[in-house]
Amino acid sequence: ARADFETIVQDLQARTAGALDTTESNAFDFDERIWAAYVQGAREVGSLDVQVGLRGEIAQTTFDLRTTGETNDRRYASLFPSAFLGLALTDHDEVKASYSRRVNRPSTWRINPFFSYDDPLNRRRGNPALEPEYIDAVEAGYVRYTGWGSLTANAFYRRTTNAIQRVQARCVSADQVLCQGLGPEVRATGQTFVRSFENRAATSATGVEAVFSVDDVLGGLNGYLSVEGFQISTEGASTGDGLAEDGFGWASRVNATYDLPPVLLSAAPTLQVNLFYRAPIESEAGRRGANTWFDAALQQRFLDNRASLTLRLRDPFNLAGFNYTIDRADLFQFLERR
């Protein structure tokens, strides 16, 4: 059994001549409580390894926007089954298959209806009625074990129900749901756009992945290289203001650690690097650009590995960030964040 509790209290106040400006102040309380119970069993039948499990969960969330007095309470129960099969073909070859169900709960910035004022013509607000999305994943693969590591080839299918998607509206009327709360002088121009989120449809992703791993080679190198390609599609009705993906994409990741020669102490320092790249992908509304992330760390252990000192560089080459382009008959918009 397990219980998780999270409480967030945020109080952002904007004052003009000493008076509280409620249009730009943002104070809220968020409370989430999750109670879960797990059961899992495993059994080996010859060269076949079988594992099954089930998690039952009750979640309760409360979001109070103190600035406006809005309150949103939600309580829901979920079941998450899982299953795993592993069959050893030889001492070095194995095939695997698995099924699992997961949940992705919306973060506070996705449910907070307070307007973001980073750009006066492009506002963002959350949706207090946003519900969690559920992911069912099926995978099957082949693993070849060697003296220096392993080679893995996987095929996967993931279906997301109650999918959280971006929506956008041009504000020309006070009756528009996303635009409620903006001043009439802003709405009258018709140049202000508001982005938010909704549970709108189901999405599916089908793909293949190859993983090449090494274990203690070249005098202390450990890590892996993975490459995957996938097709993402949106099921059900699609609207022109969403950013639901519908196209082919690929991604790659490298994670490696290496034990350097000792310099000052008897313990060898360890260098770790992590590189991630996701290629551009077409969406229903436009195009999402590439995403790159790189970081590195150097760790030195002391006192017979009872203490350590780590220096970490996050995005030292200023590669991290993303961009997307919306290209429709009524709107062209390019956004980049770094």
PDB file of C-alpha atoms in Angstrom, residues 15-182:
ATOM      1  CA  ARG A  15      -0.819  46.168  -6.373  1.00  0.00           C
ATOM      2  CA  THR A  16      -1.466  49.589  -7.859  1.00  0.00           C
ATOM      3  CA  ALA A  17      -1.254  52.541  -5.470  1.00  0.00           C
ATOM      4  CA  GLY A  18      -1.510  50.074  -2.599  1.00  0.00           C
ATOM      5  CA  ALA A  19      -4.725  48.449  -3.877  1.00  0.00           C
ATOM      6  CA  LEU A  20      -4.827  44.795  -4.899  1.00  0.00           C
ATOM      7  CA  ASP A  21      -5.267  44.324  -8.653  1.00  0.00           C
ATOM      8  CA  THR A  22      -7.279  41.114  -8.967  1.00  0.00           C
ATOM      9  CA  THR A  23      -6.842  40.988 -12.754  1.00  0.00           C
ATOM     10  CA  GLU A  24      -3.103  40.417 -12.385  1.00  0.00           C
ATOM     11  CA  SER A  25      -2.935  38.708  -8.982  1.00  0.00           C
ATOM     12  CA  ASN A  26      -2.836  34.935  -8.816  1.00  0.00           C
ATOM     13  CA  ALA A  27      -3.290  33.134  -5.500  1.00  0.00           C
ATOM     14  CA  PHE A  28      -4.294  29.490  -5.332  1.00  0.00           C
ATOM     15  CA  ASP A  29      -4.154  26.388  -3.139  1.00  0.00           C
ATOM     16  CA  PHE A  30      -3.701  22.945  -4.673  1.00  0.00           C
ATOM     17  CA  ASP A  31      -4.045  19.719  -2.724  1.00  0.00           C
ATOM     18  CA  GLU A  32      -3.698  16.188  -4.105  1.00  0.00           C
ATOM     19  CA  ARG A  33      -4.065  12.946  -2.167  1.00  0.00           C
ATOM     20  CA  ILE A  34      -3.573   9.508  -3.698  1.00  0.00           C
ATOM     21  CA  TRP A  35      -4.192   6.203  -1.943  1.00  0.00           C
ATOM     22  CA  ALA A  36      -3.050   3.080  -3.770  1.00  0.00           C
ATOM     23  CA  ALA A  37      -2.869  -0.664  -3.135  1.00  0.00           C
ATOM     24  CA  TYR A  38      -0.745  -3.078  -5.143  1.00  0.00           C
ATOM     25  CA  VAL A  39      -0.694  -6.812  -5.670  1.00  0.00           C
ATOM     26  CA  GLN A  40       1.808  -8.634  -7.854  1.00  0.00           C
ATOM     27  CA  GLY A  41       2.695 -12.251  -8.530  1.00  0.00           C
ATOM     28  CA  ALA A  42       5.411 -14.026 -10.490  1.00  0.00           C
ATOM     29  CA  ARG A  43       6.098 -17.597 -11.506  1.00  0.00           C
ATOM     30  CA  GLU A  44       8.627 -19.421 -13.643  1.00  0.00           C
ATOM     31  CA  VAL A  45       7.445 -22.350 -15.749  1.00  0.00           C
ATOM     32  CA  GLY A  46      10.496 -23.893 -17.334  1.00  0.00           C
ATOM     33  CA  SER A  47      12.079 -21.170 -19.478  1.00  0.00           C
ATOM     34  CA  LEU A  48       8.929 -19.001 -19.285  1.00  0.00           C
ATOM     35  CA  ASP A  49       8.793 -16.150 -16.775  1.00  0.00           C
ATOM     36  CA  VAL A  50       5.281 -14.821 -15.997  1.00  0.00           C
ATOM     37  CA  GLN A  51       4.445 -11.727 -13.918  1.00  0.00           C
ATOM     38  CA  VAL A  52       1.035 -10.142 -13.397  1.00  0.00           C
ATOM     39  CA  GLY A  53       0.009  -7.218 -11.254  1.00  0.00           C
ATOM     40  CA  LEU A  54      -2.842  -4.890 -10.369  1.00  0.00           C
ATOM     41  CA  ARG A  55      -2.878  -1.476  -8.727  1.00  0.00           C
ATOM     42  CA  GLY A  56      -6.052   0.090  -7.397  1.00  0.00           C
ATOM     43  CA  GLU A  57      -6.040   3.804  -6.780  1.00  0.00           C
ATOM     44  CA  ILE A  58      -8.264   6.502  -5.313  1.00  0.00           C
ATOM     45  CA  ALA A  59      -7.246  10.091  -6.047  1.00  0.00           C
ATOM     46  CA  GLN A  60      -8.657  13.317  -4.674  1.00  0.00           C
ATOM     47  CA  THR A  61      -7.633  16.776  -5.897  1.00  0.00           C
ATOM     48  CA  THR A  62      -8.758  20.208  -4.747  1.00  0.00           C
ATOM     49  CA  PHE A  63      -7.920  23.429  -6.564  1.00  0.00           C
ATOM     50  CA  ASP A  64      -8.940  26.747  -4.951  1.00  0.00           C
ATOM     51  CA  LEU A  65      -8.270  29.948  -6.875  1.00  0.00           C
ATOM     52  CA  ARG A  66      -8.398  32.393  -3.978  1.00  0.00           C
ATOM     53  CA  THR A  67      -8.153  35.440  -6.237  1.00  0.00           C
ATOM     54  CA  THR A  68     -11.569  34.806  -7.804  1.00  0.00           C
ATOM     55  CA  GLY A  69     -13.116  32.343  -5.354  1.00  0.00           C
ATOM     56  CA  GLU A  70     -13.265  29.499  -7.906  1.00  0.00           C
ATOM     57  CA  THR A  71     -13.070  25.939  -6.531  1.00  0.00           C
ATOM     58  CA  ASN A  72     -12.692  22.640  -8.337  1.00  0.00           C
ATOM     59  CA  ASP A  73     -12.851  19.315  -6.491  1.00  0.00           C
ATOM     60  CA  ARG A  74     -12.365  15.932  -8.114  1.00  0.00           C
ATOM     61  CA  ARG A  75     -12.377  12.421  -6.693  1.00  0.00           C
ATOM     62  CA  TYR A  76     -11.934   9.364  -8.909  1.00  0.00           C
ATOM     63  CA  ALA A  77     -10.889   5.721  -8.720  1.00  0.00           C
ATOM     64  CA  SER A  78      -8.725   3.860 -11.250  1.00  0.00           C
ATOM     65  CA  LEU A  79      -7.427   0.354 -11.878  1.00  0.00           C
ATOM     66  CA  PHE A  80      -4.041  -0.317 -13.471  1.00  0.00           C
ATOM     67  CA  PRO A  81      -3.366  -3.901 -14.578  1.00  0.00           C
ATOM     68  CA  SER A  82       0.016  -5.073 -15.825  1.00  0.00           C
ATOM     69  CA  ALA A  83       1.448  -8.274 -17.279  1.00  0.00           C
ATOM     70  CA  PHE A  84       4.883  -9.461 -18.389  1.00  0.00           C
ATOM     71  CA  LEU A  85       6.047 -12.546 -20.273  1.00  0.00           C
ATOM     72  CA  GLY A  86       9.668 -13.529 -20.820  1.00  0.00           C
ATOM     73  CA  LEU A  87      10.806 -16.603 -22.732  1.00  0.00           C
ATOM     74  CA  ALA A  88      14.450 -17.660 -22.756  1.00  0.00           C
ATOM     75  CA  LEU A  89      15.270 -19.169 -26.152  1.00  0.00           C
ATOM     76  CA  THR A  90      18.936 -19.839 -25.327  1.00  0.00           C
ATOM     77  CA  ASP A  91      21.423 -18.675 -22.717  1.00  0.00           C
ATOM     78  CA  HIS A  92      21.911 -15.516 -24.769  1.00  0.00           C
ATOM     79  CA  ASP A  93      18.543 -14.920 -26.444  1.00  0.00           C
ATOM     80  CA  GLU A  94      15.201 -13.903 -24.944  1.00  0.00           C
ATOM     81  CA  VAL A  95      11.846 -12.645 -26.194  1.00  0.00           C
ATOM     82  CA  LYS A  96       9.637 -10.439 -24.042  1.00  0.00           C
ATOM     83  CA  ALA A  97       6.103  -9.058 -24.120  1.00  0.00           C
ATOM     84  CA  SER A  98       4.333  -6.726 -21.720  1.00  0.00           C
ATOM     85  CA  TYR A  99       1.180  -4.719 -21.102  1.00  0.00           C
ATOM     86  CA  SER A 100       0.742  -1.833 -18.685  1.00  0.00           C
ATOM     87  CA  ARG A 101      -1.714   0.955 -17.956  1.00  0.00           C
ATOM     88  CA  ARG A 102      -0.562   4.331 -16.644  1.00  0.00           C
ATOM     89  CA  VAL A 103      -2.037   7.711 -15.773  1.00  0.00           C
ATOM     90  CA  ASN A 104      -0.847  11.218 -16.586  1.00  0.00           C
ATOM     91  CA  ARG A 105      -2.353  13.826 -14.283  1.00  0.00           C
ATOM     92  CA  PRO A 106      -2.474  17.478 -15.367  1.00  0.00           C
ATOM     93  CA  SER A 107      -0.021  19.792 -13.644  1.00  0.00           C
ATOM     94  CA  THR A 108      -1.166  22.910 -11.784  1.00  0.00           C
ATOM     95  CA  TRP A 109      -0.209  25.277 -14.631  1.00  0.00           C
ATOM     96  CA  ARG A 110      -2.518  23.309 -16.924  1.00  0.00           C
ATOM     97  CA  ILE A 111      -5.515  23.650 -14.592  1.00  0.00           C
ATOM     98  CA  ASN A 112      -4.954  27.181 -13.273  1.00  0.00           C
ATOM     99  CA  PRO A 113      -7.436  29.440 -15.170  1.00  0.00           C
ATOM    100  CA  PHE A 114      -5.363  32.550 -14.432  1.00  0.00           C
ATOM    101  CA  PHE A 115      -4.170  34.272 -17.610  1.00  0.00           C
ATOM    102  CA  SER A 116      -0.478  34.294 -18.465  1.00  0.00           C
ATOM    103  CA  TYR A 117       0.590  37.808 -19.480  1.00  0.00           C
ATOM    104  CA  ASP A 118       3.960  37.034 -21.052  1.00  0.00           C
ATOM    105  CA  ASP A 119       2.697  38.315 -24.419  1.00  0.00           C
ATOM    106  CA  PRO A 120      -0.286  40.738 -24.579  1.00  0.00           C
ATOM    107  CA  LEU A 121      -1.512  39.232 -27.863  1.00  0.00           C
ATOM    108  CA  ASN A 122      -0.941  35.579 -26.968  1.00  0.00           C
ATOM    109  CA  ARG A 123      -2.327  34.566 -23.601  1.00  0.00           C
ATOM    110  CA  ARG A 124      -2.328  31.163 -21.925  1.00  0.00           C
ATOM    111  CA  ARG A 125      -4.713  29.893 -19.273  1.00  0.00           C
ATOM    112  CA  GLY A 126      -5.367  26.530 -17.663  1.00  0.00           C
ATOM    113  CA  ASN A 127      -8.569  24.526 -17.534  1.00  0.00           C
ATOM    114  CA  PRO A 128      -9.818  23.643 -14.014  1.00  0.00           C
ATOM    115  CA  ALA A 129     -12.060  20.910 -15.474  1.00  0.00           C
ATOM    116  CA  LEU A 130      -9.108  19.093 -17.063  1.00  0.00           C
ATOM    117  CA  GLU A 131      -9.108  15.374 -16.265  1.00  0.00           C
ATOM    118  CA  PRO A 132      -6.236  12.858 -16.244  1.00  0.00           C
ATOM    119  CA  GLU A 133      -5.338  10.962 -19.384  1.00  0.00           C
ATOM    120  CA  TYR A 134      -4.734   7.205 -19.387  1.00  0.00           C
ATOM    121  CA  ILE A 135      -2.117   5.350 -21.408  1.00  0.00           C
ATOM    122  CA  ASP A 136      -2.380   1.674 -22.359  1.00  0.00           C
ATOM    123  CA  ALA A 137       0.942   0.318 -23.615  1.00  0.00           C
ATOM    124  CA  VAL A 138       1.754  -2.990 -25.296  1.00  0.00           C
ATOM    125  CA  GLU A 139       5.351  -3.937 -26.110  1.00  0.00           C
ATOM    126  CA  ALA A 140       7.083  -6.959 -27.590  1.00  0.00           C
ATOM    127  CA  GLY A 141      10.775  -7.402 -28.144  1.00  0.00           C
ATOM    128  CA  TYR A 142      13.856  -9.518 -28.635  1.00  0.00           C
ATOM    129  CA  VAL A 143      17.043  -9.292 -26.519  1.00  0.00           C
ATOM    130  CA  ARG A 144      20.471 -10.655 -27.402  1.00  0.00           C
ATOM    131  CA  TYR A 145      22.939 -10.758 -24.478  1.00  0.00           C
ATOM    132  CA  THR A 146      26.659 -10.610 -25.191  1.00  0.00           C
ATOM    133  CA  GLY A 147      29.848 -10.423 -23.185  1.00  0.00           C
ATOM    134  CA  TRP A 148      29.979  -6.644 -23.605  1.00  0.00           C
ATOM    135  CA  GLY A 149      26.303  -5.743 -23.247  1.00  0.00           C
ATOM    136  CA  SER A 150      23.075  -6.385 -25.111  1.00  0.00           C
ATOM    137  CA  LEU A 151      21.069  -5.627 -28.247  1.00  0.00           C
ATOM    138  CA  THR A 152      17.325  -5.060 -27.984  1.00  0.00           C
ATOM    139  CA  ALA A 153      14.669  -4.617 -30.645  1.00  0.00           C
ATOM    140  CA  ASN A 154      11.167  -3.597 -29.533  1.00  0.00           C
ATOM    141  CA  ALA A 155       7.839  -2.906 -31.175  1.00  0.00           C
ATOM    142  CA  PHE A 156       5.244  -0.912 -29.229  1.00  0.00           C
ATOM    143  CA  TYR A 157       1.702   0.401 -29.366  1.00  0.00           C
ATOM    144  CA  ARG A 158       0.420   3.066 -26.964  1.00  0.00           C
ATOM    145  CA  ARG A 159      -3.111   4.387 -26.866  1.00  0.00           C
ATOM    146  CA  THR A 160      -3.989   7.463 -24.823  1.00  0.00           C
ATOM    147  CA  THR A 161      -7.631   7.989 -23.880  1.00  0.00           C
ATOM    148  CA  ASN A 162      -9.057  11.241 -22.550  1.00  0.00           C
ATOM    149  CA  ALA A 163      -6.029  12.801 -24.222  1.00  0.00           C
ATOM    150  CA  ILE A 164      -4.962  16.280 -23.107  1.00  0.00           C
ATOM    151  CA  GLN A 165      -4.605  18.540 -26.149  1.00  0.00           C
ATOM    152  CA  ARG A 166      -3.910  22.208 -26.766  1.00  0.00           C
ATOM    153  CA  VAL A 167      -6.737  24.411 -28.039  1.00  0.00           C
ATOM    154  CA  GLN A 168      -6.636  28.006 -29.205  1.00  0.00           C
ATOM    155  CA  ALA A 169      -9.189  30.720 -29.870  1.00  0.00           C
ATOM    156  CA  ARG A 170      -9.156  34.215 -31.398  1.00  0.00           C
ATOM    157  CA  CYS A 171     -10.967  36.495 -28.947  1.00  0.00           C
ATOM    158  CA  VAL A 172     -13.693  38.486 -30.674  1.00  0.00           C
ATOM    159  CA  SER A 173     -16.603  37.951 -28.265  1.00  0.00           C
ATOM    160  CA  ALA A 174     -17.189  37.965 -24.518  1.00  0.00           C
ATOM    161  CA  ASP A 175     -19.199  34.758 -24.905  1.00  0.00           C
ATOM    162  CA  GLN A 176     -16.173  32.679 -25.864  1.00  0.00           C
ATOM    163  CA  VAL A 177     -15.220  30.340 -23.019  1.00  0.00           C
ATOM    164  CA  LEU A 178     -11.458  30.780 -23.334  1.00  0.00           C
ATOM    165  CA  CYS A 179     -11.745  34.563 -23.554  1.00  0.00           C
ATOM    166  CA  GLN A 180     -13.937  35.152 -20.510  1.00  0.00           C
ATOM    167  CA  GLY A 181     -12.159  37.465 -18.094  1.00  0.00           C
ATOM    168  CA  LEU A 182     -10.335  39.543 -20.697  1.00  0.00           C
TER     169      LEU A 182
END
